[in-house]
mmCIF file of C-alpha atoms in Angstrom:
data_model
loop_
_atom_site.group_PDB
_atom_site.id
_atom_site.type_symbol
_atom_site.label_atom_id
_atom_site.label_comp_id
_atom_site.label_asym_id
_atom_site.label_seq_id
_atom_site.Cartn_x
_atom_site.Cartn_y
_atom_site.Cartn_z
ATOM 1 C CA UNK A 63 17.140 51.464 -129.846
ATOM 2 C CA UNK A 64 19.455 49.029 -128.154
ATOM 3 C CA UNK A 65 19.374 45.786 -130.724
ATOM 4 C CA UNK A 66 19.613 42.499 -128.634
ATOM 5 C CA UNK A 67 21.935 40.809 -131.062
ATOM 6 C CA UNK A 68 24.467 43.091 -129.920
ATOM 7 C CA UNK A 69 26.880 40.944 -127.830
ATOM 8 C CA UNK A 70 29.361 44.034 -126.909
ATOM 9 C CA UNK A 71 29.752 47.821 -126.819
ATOM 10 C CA UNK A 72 31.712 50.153 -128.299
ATOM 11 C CA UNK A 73 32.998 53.002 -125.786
ATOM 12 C CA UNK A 74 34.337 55.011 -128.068
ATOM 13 C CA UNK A 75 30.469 55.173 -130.188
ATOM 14 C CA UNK A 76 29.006 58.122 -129.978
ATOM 15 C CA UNK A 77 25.786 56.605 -130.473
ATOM 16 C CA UNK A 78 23.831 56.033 -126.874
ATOM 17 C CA UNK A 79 21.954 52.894 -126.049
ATOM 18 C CA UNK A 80 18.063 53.904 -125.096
ATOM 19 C CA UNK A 81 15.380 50.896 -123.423
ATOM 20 C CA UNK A 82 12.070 51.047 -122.858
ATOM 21 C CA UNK A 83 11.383 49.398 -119.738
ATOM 22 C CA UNK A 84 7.947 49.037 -117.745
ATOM 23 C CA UNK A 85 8.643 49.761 -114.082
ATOM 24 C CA UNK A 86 4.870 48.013 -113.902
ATOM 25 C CA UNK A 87 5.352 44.850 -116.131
ATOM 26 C CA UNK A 88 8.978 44.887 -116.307
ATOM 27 C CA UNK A 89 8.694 44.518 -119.822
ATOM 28 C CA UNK A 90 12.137 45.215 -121.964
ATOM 29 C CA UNK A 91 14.014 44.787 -118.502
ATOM 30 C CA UNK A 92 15.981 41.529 -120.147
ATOM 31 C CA UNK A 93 16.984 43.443 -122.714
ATOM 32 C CA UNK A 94 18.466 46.268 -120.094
ATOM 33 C CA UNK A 95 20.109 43.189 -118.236
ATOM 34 C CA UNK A 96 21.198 41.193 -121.213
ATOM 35 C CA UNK A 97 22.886 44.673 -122.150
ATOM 36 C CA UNK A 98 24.786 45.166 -119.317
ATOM 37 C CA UNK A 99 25.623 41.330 -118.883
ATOM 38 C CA UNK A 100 27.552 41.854 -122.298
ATOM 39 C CA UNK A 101 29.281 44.734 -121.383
ATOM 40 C CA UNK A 102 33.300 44.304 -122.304
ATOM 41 C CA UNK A 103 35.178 45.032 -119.261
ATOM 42 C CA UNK A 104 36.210 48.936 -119.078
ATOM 43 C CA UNK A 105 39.569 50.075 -116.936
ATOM 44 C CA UNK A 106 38.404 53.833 -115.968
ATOM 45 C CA UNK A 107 40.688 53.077 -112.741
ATOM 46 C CA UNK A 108 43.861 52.428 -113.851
ATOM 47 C CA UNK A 109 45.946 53.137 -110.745
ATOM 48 C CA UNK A 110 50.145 52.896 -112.553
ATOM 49 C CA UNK A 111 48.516 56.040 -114.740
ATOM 50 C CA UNK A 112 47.962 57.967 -111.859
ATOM 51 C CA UNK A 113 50.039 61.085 -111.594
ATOM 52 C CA UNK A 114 50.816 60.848 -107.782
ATOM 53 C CA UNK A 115 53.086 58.292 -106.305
ATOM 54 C CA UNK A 116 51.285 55.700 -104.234
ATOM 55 C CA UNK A 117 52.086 55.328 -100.778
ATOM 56 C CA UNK A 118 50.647 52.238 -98.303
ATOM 57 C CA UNK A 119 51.786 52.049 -94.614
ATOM 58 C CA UNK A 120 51.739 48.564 -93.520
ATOM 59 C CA UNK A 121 49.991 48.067 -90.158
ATOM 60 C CA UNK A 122 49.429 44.538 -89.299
ATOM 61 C CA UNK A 123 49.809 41.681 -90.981
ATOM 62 C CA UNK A 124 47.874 38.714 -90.363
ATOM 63 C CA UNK A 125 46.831 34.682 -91.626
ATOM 64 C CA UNK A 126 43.718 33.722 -93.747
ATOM 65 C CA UNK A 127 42.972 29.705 -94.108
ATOM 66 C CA UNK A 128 43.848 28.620 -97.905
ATOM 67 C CA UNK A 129 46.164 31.797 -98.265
ATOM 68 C CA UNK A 130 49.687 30.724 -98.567
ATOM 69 C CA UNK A 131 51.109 34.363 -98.097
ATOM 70 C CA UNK A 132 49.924 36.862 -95.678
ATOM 71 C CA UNK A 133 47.582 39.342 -95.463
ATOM 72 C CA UNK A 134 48.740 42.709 -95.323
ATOM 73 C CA UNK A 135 46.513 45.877 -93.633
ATOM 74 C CA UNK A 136 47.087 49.816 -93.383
ATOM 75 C CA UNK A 137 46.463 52.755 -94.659
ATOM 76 C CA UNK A 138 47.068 54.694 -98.149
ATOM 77 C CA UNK A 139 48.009 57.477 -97.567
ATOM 78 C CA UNK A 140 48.433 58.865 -101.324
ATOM 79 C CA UNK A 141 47.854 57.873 -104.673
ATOM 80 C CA UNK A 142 45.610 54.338 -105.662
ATOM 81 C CA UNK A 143 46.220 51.086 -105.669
ATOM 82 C CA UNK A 144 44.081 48.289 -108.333
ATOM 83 C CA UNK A 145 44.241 44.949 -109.049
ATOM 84 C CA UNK A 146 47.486 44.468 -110.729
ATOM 85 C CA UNK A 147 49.460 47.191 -109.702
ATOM 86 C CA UNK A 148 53.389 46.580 -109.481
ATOM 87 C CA UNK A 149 55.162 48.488 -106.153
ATOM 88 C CA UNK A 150 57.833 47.864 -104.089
ATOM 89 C CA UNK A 151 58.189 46.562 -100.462
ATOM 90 C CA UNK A 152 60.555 47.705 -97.825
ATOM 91 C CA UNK A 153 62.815 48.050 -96.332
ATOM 92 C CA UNK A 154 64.177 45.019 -96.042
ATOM 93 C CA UNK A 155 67.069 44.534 -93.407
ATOM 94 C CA UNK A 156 69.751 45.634 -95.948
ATOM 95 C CA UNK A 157 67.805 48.763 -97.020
ATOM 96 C CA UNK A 158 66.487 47.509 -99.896
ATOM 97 C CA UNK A 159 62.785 47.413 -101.562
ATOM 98 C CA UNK A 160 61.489 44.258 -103.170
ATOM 99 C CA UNK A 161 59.317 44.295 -106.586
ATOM 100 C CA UNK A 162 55.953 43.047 -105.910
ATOM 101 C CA UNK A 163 52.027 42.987 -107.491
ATOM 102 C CA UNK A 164 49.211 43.037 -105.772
ATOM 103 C CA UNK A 165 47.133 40.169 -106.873
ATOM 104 C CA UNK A 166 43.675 40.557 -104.080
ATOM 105 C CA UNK A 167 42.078 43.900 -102.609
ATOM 106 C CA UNK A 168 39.597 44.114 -99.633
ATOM 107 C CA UNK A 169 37.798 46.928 -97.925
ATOM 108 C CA UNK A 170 35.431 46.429 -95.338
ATOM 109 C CA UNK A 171 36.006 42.254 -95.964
ATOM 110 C CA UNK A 172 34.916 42.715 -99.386
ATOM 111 C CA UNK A 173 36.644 42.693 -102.230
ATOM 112 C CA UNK A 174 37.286 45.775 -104.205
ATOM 113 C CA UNK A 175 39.184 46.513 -107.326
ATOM 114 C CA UNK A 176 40.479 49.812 -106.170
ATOM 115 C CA UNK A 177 41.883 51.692 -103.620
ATOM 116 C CA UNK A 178 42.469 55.755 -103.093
ATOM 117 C CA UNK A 179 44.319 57.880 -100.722
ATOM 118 C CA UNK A 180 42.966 57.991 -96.995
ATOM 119 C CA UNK A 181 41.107 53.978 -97.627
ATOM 120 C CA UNK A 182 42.135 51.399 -95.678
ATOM 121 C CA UNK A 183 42.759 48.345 -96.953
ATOM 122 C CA UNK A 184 43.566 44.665 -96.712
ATOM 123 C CA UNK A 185 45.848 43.110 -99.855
ATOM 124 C CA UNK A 186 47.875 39.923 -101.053
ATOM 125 C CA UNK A 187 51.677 40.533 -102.424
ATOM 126 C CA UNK A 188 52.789 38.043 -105.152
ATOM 127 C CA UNK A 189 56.440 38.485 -106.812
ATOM 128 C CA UNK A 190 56.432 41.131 -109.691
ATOM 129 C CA UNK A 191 57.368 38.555 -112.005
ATOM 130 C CA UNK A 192 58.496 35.086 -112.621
ATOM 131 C CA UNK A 193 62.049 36.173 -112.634
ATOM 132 C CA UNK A 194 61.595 38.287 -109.104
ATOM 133 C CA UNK A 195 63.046 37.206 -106.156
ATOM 134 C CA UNK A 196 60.538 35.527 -103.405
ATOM 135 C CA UNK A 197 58.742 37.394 -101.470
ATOM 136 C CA UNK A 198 60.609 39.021 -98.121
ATOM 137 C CA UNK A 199 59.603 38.287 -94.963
ATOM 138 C CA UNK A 200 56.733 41.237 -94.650
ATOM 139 C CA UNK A 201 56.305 43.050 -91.112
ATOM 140 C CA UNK A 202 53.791 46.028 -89.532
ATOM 141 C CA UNK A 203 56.112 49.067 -90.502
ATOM 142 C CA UNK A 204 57.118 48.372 -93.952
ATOM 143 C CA UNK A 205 55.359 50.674 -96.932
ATOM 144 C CA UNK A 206 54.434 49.818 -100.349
ATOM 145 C CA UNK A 207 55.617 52.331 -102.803
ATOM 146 C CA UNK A 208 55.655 53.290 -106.602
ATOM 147 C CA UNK A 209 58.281 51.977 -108.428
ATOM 148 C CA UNK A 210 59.218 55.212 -110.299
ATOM 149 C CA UNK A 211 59.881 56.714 -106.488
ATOM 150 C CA UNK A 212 62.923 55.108 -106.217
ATOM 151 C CA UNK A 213 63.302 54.805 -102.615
ATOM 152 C CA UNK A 214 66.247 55.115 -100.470
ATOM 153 C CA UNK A 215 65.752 53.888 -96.768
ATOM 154 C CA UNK A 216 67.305 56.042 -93.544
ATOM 155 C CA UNK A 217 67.610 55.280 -90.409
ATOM 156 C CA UNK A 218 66.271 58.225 -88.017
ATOM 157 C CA UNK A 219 65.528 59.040 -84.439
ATOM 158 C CA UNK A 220 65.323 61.721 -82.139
ATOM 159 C CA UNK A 221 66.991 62.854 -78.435
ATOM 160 C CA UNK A 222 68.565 65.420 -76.584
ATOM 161 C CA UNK A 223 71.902 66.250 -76.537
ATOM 162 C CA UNK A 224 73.139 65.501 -72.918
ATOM 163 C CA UNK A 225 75.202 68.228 -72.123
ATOM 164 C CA UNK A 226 75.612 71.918 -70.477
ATOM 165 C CA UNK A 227 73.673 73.329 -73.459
ATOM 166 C CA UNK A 228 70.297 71.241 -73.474
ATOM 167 C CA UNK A 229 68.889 71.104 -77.299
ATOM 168 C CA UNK A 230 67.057 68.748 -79.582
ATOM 169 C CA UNK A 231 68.885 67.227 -82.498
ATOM 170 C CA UNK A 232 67.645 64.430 -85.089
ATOM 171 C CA UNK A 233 70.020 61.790 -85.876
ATOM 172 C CA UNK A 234 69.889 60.241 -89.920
ATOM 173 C CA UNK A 235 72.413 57.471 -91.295
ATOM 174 C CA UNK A 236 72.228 57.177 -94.875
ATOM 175 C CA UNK A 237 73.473 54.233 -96.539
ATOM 176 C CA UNK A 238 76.703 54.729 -98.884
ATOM 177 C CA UNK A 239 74.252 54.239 -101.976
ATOM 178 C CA UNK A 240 72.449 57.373 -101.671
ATOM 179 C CA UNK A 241 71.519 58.878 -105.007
ATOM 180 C CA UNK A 242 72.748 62.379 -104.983
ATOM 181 C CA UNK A 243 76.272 60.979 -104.983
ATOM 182 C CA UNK A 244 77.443 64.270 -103.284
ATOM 183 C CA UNK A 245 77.407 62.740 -99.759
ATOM 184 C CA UNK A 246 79.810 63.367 -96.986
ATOM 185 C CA UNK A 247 81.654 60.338 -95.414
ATOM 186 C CA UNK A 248 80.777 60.555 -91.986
ATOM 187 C CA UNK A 249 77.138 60.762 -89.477
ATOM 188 C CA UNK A 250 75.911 63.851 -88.176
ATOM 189 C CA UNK A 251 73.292 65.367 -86.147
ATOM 190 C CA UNK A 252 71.215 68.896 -86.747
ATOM 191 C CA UNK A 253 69.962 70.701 -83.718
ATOM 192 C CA UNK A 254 66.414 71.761 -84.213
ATOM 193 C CA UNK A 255 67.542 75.611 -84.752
ATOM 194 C CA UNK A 256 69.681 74.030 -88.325
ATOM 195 C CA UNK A 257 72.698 74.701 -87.063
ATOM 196 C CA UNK A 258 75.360 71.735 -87.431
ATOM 197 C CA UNK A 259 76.436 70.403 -84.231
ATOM 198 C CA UNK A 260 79.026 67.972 -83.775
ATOM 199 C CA UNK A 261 80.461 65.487 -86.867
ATOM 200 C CA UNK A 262 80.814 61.329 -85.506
ATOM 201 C CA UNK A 263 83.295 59.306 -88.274
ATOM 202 C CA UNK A 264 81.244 56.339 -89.184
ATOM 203 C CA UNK A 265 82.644 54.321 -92.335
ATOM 204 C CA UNK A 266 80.077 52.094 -92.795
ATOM 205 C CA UNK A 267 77.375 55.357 -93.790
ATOM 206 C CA UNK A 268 77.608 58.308 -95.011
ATOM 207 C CA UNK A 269 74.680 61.279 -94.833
ATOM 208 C CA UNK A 270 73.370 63.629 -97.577
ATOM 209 C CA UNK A 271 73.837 66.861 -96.640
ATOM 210 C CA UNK A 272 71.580 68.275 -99.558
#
């Protein structure tokens, strides 16, 4: 039997609280609530441990009264987000991400203490640290990402080609600090079939080719 002088619980006990409780009387139902009042918190949830990357598309952002930063709303689309959690925020206009922690969680206009892939969400940024840089200036568009992804940001769009020969072709600039180090130095565009169409000299990107 559960002793009441008990003020916490040990998790890793393999010994199993029991209470006799009167759903007539209600007798020994202080002890049940006294129990669970004493409880030491428990992280079961903790969302930087999870083995898939965590991915939040940024849909609107909006004002609260009292809140000195804004709130942020969208959609995660993989991996969790808790209370806590350390991600980056981008792109900002030089192609960059931004460290940042997420320091309030809402769903439904309650507050929550996790989040999981296909939730959507409202959430508060704060700087990663004291020694982080201020936070950017945070627009619909812009993602939330692990840090261990390592982002890269590209510019993309799509068109046709405006010539004899009609075709699709996607267009990607990749900025000169692309990670594979094995870029070309110039922009080009792929027609939808993935054969290479014609190469545009741009110093100021280069594209990965991998």
């Amino acid at each position: 039997m559960y002793n009441n002088s008990q003020m916490s619980w040990d998790f890793e006990s393999d010994i199993i609280p029991v209470f006799n409780v009167s759903c007539v009387t209600g007798e020994g139902l202080e002890d049940l609530t006294n129990f669970i009042k004493n409880l030491s918190p428990y992280n079961v949830n903790s969302a930087d441990s999870d083995s898939e990357s965590c991915l939040f598309q940024i849909d609107e952002t909006f004002r609260v009264a009292g809140l000195n930063e804004p709130v942020l709303g969208g959609l995660l689309v993989k991996g969790a987000i808790a209370l806590g959690t350390r991600l980056l925020v981008g792109p900002l206009p030089d192609g960059e991400f931004s460290p940042v922690k997420v320091v309030s969680l809402h769903r439904n206009k309650a507050p929550c203490c996790l989040v999981r892939a296909s939730q959507s969400a409202s959430l508060t940024l704060a700087p990663s640290t004291n020694r982080s840089p201020p936070l950017p200036h945070l627009r619909p568009g812009m993602v939330l990402i692990s840090v261990w992804d390592q982002p890269h940001a590209t510019l993309f769009f799509s068109g046709n080609c405006v010539n004899s020969i009609s075709c699709d072709c996607n267009i990607f600039w990749f900025s000169n600090n692309c990670p594979c180090r094995k870029c070309k130095t110039n922009m080009y565009y792929k027609r939808n079939n993935g054969r290479e169409g014609q190469r545009f000299t741009d110093k100021r990107y280069s594209v990965c080719a991998i």
